[in-house]
PDB file of C-alpha atoms in Angstrom:
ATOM      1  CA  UNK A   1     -41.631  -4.449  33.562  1.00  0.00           C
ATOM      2  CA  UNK A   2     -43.406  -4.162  36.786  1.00  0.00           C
ATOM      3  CA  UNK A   3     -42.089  -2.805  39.881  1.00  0.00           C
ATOM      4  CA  UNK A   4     -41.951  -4.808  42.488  1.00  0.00           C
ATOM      5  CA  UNK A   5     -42.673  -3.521  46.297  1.00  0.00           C
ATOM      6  CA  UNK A   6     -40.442  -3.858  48.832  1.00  0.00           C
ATOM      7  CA  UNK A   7     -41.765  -4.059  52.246  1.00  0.00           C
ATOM      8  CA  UNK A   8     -39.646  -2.262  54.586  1.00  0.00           C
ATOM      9  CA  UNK A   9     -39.231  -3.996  57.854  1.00  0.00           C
ATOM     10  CA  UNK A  10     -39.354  -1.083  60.246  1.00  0.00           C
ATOM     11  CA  UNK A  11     -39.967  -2.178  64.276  1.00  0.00           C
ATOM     12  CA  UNK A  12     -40.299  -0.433  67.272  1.00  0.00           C
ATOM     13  CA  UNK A  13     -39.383  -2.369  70.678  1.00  0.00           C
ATOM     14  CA  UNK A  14     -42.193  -0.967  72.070  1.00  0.00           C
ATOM     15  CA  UNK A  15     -44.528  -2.778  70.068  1.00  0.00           C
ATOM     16  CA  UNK A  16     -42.823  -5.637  70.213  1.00  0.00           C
ATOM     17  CA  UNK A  17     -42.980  -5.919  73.895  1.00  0.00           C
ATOM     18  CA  UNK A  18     -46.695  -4.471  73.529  1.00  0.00           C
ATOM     19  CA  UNK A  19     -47.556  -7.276  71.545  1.00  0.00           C
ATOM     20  CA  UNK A  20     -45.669  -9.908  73.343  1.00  0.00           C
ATOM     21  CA  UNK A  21     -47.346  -9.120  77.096  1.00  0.00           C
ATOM     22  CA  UNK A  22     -50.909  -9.245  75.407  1.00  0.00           C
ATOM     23  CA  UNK A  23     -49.957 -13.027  73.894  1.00  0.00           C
ATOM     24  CA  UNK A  24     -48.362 -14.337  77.271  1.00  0.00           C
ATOM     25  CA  UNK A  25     -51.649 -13.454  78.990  1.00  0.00           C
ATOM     26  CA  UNK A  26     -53.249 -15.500  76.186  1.00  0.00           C
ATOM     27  CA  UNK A  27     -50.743 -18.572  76.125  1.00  0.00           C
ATOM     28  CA  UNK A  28     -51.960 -22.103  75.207  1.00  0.00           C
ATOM     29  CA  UNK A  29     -50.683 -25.177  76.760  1.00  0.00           C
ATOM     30  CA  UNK A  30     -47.282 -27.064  76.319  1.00  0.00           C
ATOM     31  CA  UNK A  31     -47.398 -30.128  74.540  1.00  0.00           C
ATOM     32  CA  UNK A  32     -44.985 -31.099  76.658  1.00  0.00           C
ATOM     33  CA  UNK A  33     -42.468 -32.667  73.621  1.00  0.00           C
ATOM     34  CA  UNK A  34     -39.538 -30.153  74.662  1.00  0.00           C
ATOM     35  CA  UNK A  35     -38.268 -32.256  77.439  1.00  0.00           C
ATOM     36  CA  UNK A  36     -37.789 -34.824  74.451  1.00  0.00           C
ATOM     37  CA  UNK A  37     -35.678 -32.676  72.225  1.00  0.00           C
ATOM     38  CA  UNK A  38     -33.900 -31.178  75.357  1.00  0.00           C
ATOM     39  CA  UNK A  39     -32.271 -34.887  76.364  1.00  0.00           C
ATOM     40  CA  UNK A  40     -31.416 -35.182  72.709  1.00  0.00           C
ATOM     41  CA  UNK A  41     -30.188 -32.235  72.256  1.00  0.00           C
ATOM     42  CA  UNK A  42     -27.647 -32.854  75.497  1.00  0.00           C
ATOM     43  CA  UNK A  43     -26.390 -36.274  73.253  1.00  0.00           C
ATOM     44  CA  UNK A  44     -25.310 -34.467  70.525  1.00  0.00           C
ATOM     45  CA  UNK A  45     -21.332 -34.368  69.715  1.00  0.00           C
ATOM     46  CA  UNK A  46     -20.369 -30.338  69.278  1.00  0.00           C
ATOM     47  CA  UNK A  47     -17.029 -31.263  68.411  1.00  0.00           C
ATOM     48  CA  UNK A  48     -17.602 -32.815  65.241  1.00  0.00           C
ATOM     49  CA  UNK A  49     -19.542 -30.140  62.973  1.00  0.00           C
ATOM     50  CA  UNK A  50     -19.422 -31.556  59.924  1.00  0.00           C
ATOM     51  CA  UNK A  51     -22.505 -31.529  57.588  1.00  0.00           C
ATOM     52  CA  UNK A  52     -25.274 -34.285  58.669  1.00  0.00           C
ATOM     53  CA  UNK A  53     -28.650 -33.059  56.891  1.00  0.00           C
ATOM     54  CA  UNK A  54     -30.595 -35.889  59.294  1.00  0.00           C
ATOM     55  CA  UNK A  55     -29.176 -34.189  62.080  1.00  0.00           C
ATOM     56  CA  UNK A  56     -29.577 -31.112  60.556  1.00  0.00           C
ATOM     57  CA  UNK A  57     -33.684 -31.597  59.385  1.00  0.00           C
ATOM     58  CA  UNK A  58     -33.970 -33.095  62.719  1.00  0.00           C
ATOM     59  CA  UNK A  59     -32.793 -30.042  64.888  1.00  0.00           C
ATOM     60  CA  UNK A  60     -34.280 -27.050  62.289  1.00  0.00           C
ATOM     61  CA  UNK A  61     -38.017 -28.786  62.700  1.00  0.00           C
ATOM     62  CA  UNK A  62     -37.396 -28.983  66.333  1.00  0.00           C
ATOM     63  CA  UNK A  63     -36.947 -25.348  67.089  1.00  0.00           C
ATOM     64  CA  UNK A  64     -39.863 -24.427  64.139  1.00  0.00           C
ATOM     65  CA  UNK A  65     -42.583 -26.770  66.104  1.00  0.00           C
ATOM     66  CA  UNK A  66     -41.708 -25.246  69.301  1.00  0.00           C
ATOM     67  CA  UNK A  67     -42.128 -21.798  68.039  1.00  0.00           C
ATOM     68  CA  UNK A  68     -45.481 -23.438  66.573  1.00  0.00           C
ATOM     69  CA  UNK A  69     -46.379 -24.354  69.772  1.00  0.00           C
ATOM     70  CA  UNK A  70     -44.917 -21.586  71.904  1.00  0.00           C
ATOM     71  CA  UNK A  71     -45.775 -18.229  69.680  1.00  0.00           C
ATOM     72  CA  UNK A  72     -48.903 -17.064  70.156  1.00  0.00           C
ATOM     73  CA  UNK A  73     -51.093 -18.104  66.968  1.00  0.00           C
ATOM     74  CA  UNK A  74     -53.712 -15.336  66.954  1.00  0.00           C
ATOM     75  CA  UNK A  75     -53.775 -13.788  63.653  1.00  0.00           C
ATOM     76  CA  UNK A  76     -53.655 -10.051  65.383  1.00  0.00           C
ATOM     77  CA  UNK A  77     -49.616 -11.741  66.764  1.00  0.00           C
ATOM     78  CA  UNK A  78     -48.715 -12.696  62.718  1.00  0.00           C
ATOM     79  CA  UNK A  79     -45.986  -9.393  63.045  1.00  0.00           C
ATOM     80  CA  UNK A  80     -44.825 -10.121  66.692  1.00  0.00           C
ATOM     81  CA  UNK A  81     -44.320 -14.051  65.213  1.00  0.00           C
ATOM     82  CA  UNK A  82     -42.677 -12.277  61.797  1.00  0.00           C
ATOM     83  CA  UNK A  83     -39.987 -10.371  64.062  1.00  0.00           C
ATOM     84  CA  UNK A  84     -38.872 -13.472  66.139  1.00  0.00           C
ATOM     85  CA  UNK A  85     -38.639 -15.598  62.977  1.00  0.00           C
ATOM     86  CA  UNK A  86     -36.493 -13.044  61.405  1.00  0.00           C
ATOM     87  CA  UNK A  87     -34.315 -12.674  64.222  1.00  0.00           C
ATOM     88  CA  UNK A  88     -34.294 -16.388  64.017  1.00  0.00           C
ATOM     89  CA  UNK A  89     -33.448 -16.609  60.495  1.00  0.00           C
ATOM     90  CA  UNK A  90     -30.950 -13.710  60.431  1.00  0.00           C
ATOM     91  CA  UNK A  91     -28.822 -15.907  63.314  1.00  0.00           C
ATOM     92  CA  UNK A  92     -28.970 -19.253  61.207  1.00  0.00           C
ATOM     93  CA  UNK A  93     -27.899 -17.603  58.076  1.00  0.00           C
ATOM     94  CA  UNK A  94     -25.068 -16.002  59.267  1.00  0.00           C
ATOM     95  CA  UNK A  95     -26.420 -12.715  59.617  1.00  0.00           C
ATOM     96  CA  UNK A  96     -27.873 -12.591  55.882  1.00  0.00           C
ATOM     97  CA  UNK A  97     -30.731  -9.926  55.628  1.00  0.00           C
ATOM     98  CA  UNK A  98     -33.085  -9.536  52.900  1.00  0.00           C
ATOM     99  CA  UNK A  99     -31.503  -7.036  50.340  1.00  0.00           C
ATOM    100  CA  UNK A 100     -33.867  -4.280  48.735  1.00  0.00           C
ATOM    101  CA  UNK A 101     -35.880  -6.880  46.694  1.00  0.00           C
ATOM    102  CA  UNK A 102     -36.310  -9.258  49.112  1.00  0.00           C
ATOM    103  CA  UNK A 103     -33.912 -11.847  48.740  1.00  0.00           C
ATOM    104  CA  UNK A 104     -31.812 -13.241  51.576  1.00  0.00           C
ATOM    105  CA  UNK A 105     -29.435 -15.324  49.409  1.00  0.00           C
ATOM    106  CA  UNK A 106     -28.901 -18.295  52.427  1.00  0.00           C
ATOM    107  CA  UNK A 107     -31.277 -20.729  53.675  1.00  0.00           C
ATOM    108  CA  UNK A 108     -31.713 -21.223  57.135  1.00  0.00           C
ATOM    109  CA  UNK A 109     -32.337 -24.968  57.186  1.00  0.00           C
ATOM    110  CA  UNK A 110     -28.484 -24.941  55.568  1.00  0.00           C
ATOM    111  CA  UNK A 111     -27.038 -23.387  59.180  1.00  0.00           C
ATOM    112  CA  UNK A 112     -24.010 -24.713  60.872  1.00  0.00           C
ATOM    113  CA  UNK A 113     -25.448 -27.825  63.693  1.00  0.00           C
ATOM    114  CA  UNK A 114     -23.201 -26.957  66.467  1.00  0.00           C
ATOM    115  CA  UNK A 115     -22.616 -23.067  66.019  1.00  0.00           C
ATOM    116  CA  UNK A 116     -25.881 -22.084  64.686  1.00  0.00           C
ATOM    117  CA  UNK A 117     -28.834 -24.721  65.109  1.00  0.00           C
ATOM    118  CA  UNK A 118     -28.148 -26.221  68.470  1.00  0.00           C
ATOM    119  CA  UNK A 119     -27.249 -22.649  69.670  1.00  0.00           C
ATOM    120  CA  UNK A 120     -30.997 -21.240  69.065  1.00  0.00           C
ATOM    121  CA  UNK A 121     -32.449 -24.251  70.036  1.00  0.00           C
ATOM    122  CA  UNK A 122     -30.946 -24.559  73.229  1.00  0.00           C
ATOM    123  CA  UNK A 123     -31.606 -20.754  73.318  1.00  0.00           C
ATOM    124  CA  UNK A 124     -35.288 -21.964  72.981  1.00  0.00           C
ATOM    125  CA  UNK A 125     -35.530 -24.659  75.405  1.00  0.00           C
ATOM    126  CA  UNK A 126     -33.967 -22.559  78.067  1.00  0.00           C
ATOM    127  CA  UNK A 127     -36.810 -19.536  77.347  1.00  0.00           C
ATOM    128  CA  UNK A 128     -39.407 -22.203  77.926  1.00  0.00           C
ATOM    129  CA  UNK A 129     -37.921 -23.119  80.996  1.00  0.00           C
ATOM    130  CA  UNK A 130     -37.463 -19.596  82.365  1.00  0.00           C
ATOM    131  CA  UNK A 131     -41.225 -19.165  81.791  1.00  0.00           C
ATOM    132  CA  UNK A 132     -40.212 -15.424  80.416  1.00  0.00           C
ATOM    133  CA  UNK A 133     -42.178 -13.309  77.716  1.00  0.00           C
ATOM    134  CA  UNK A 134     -42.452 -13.943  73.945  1.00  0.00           C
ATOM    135  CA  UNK A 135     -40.803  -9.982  74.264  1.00  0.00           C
ATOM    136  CA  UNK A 136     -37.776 -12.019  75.959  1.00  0.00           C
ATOM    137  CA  UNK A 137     -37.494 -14.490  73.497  1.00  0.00           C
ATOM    138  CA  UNK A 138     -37.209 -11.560  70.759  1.00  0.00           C
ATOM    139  CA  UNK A 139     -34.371 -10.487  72.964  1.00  0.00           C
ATOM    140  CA  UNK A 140     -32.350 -13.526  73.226  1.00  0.00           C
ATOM    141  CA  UNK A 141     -32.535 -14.134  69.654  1.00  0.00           C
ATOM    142  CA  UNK A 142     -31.370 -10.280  68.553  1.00  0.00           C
ATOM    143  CA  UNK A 143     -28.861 -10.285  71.547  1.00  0.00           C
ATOM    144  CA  UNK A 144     -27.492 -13.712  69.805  1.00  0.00           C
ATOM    145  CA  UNK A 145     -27.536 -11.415  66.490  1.00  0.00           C
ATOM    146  CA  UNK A 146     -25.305  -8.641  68.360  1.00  0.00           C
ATOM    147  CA  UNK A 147     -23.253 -10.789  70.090  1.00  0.00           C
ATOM    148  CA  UNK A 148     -22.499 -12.710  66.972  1.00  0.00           C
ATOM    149  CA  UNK A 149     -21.948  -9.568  64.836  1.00  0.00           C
ATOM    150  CA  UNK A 150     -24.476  -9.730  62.462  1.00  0.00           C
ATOM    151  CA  UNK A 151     -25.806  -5.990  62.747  1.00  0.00           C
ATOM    152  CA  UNK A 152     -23.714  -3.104  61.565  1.00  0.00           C
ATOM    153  CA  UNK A 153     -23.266  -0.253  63.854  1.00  0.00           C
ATOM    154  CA  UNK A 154     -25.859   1.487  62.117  1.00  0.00           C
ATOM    155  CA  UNK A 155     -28.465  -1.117  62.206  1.00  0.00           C
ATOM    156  CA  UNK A 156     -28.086  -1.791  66.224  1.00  0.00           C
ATOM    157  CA  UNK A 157     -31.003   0.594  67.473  1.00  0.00           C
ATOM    158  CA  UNK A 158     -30.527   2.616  71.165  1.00  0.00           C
ATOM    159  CA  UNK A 159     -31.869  -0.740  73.174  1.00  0.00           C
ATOM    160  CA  UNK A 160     -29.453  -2.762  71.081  1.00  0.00           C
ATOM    161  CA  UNK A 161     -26.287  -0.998  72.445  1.00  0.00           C
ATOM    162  CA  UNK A 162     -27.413  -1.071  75.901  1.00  0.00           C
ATOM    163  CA  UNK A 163     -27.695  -5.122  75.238  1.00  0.00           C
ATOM    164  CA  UNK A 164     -24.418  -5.041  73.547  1.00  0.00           C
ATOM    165  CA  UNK A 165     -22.551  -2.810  76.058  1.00  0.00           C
ATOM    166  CA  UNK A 166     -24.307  -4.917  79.039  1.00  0.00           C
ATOM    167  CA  UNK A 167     -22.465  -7.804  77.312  1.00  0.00           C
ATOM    168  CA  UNK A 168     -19.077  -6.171  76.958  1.00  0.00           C
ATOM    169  CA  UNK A 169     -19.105  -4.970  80.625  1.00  0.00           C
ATOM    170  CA  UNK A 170     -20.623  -8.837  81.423  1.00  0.00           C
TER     171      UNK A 170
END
């Protein structure tokens, strides 16, 4: 039986942010769709979260063409791109990681509308209208991770706690 490889996701911030000021000096244009999506998105009823997989499909390809659109595409970005889609993914399933082979066990198009999907898109919309770094789009999404308790104690790294304390003193 063969063995299969695991590959170890193992970041450092500094990268990240290395990565992330190198593609905002190369950014492409906005399509200019998100204002769209953004009055849509204001419509929806939060109350209400019951399952609606048209609602759902509609919101989940939303956030995935703006990252399209927004990340940079330059094959030398495909790991800065990787970390924001896990941190991504990590929030919509409920804080499900990969386990040792590779398997998350959730689906991220499945995620809660009003807890989950509206929450990173509207995380989304409001990092295009800040005009801030891909770097502080990595942030929003892990400090939505933290603040949402889906890293251990032991998985929060030294820049995490500041984040996290910086919310509890907030």
């Amino acid at each position: 039986m063969e063995e299969k490889k695991v590959k170890k996701v193992d970041f450092d911030l500094e990268e990240i942010k290395k990565l992330s000021e190198e593609a905002d000096r190369n950014k492409g244009l906005q399509l200019g769709f998100e204002q769209e999506f953004e009055n849509e998105i204001m419509s929806f009823d939060v109350i209400d979260d019951i399952q609606n997989p048209e609602k759902a499909y509609k919101v989940y390809y939303a956030i995935e063409g703006i990252l399209r659109t927004h990340l940079p595409s330059d094959e030398k970005y495909k790991e800065l791109r990787r970390f924001i889609r896990e941190e991504k993914i990590i929030f919509l399933t409920g804080g499900k990681k990969k386990n040792e082979a590779g398997i998350r066990g959730a689906d991220s198009r499945q995620a809660y509308i009003s807890t989950h999907l509206e929450v990173v898109l509207k995380n989304l919309l409001e990092w295009i209208q800040e005009g801030t770094s891909t770097f502080e789009l990595f942030l929003k999404l892990r400090k939505l991770n933290i603040d949402y308790g889906y890293f251990k104690e032991e998985e929060i790294s030294e820049y995490d706690q500041k984040l996290f304390k910086q919310k509890n003193i907030d």
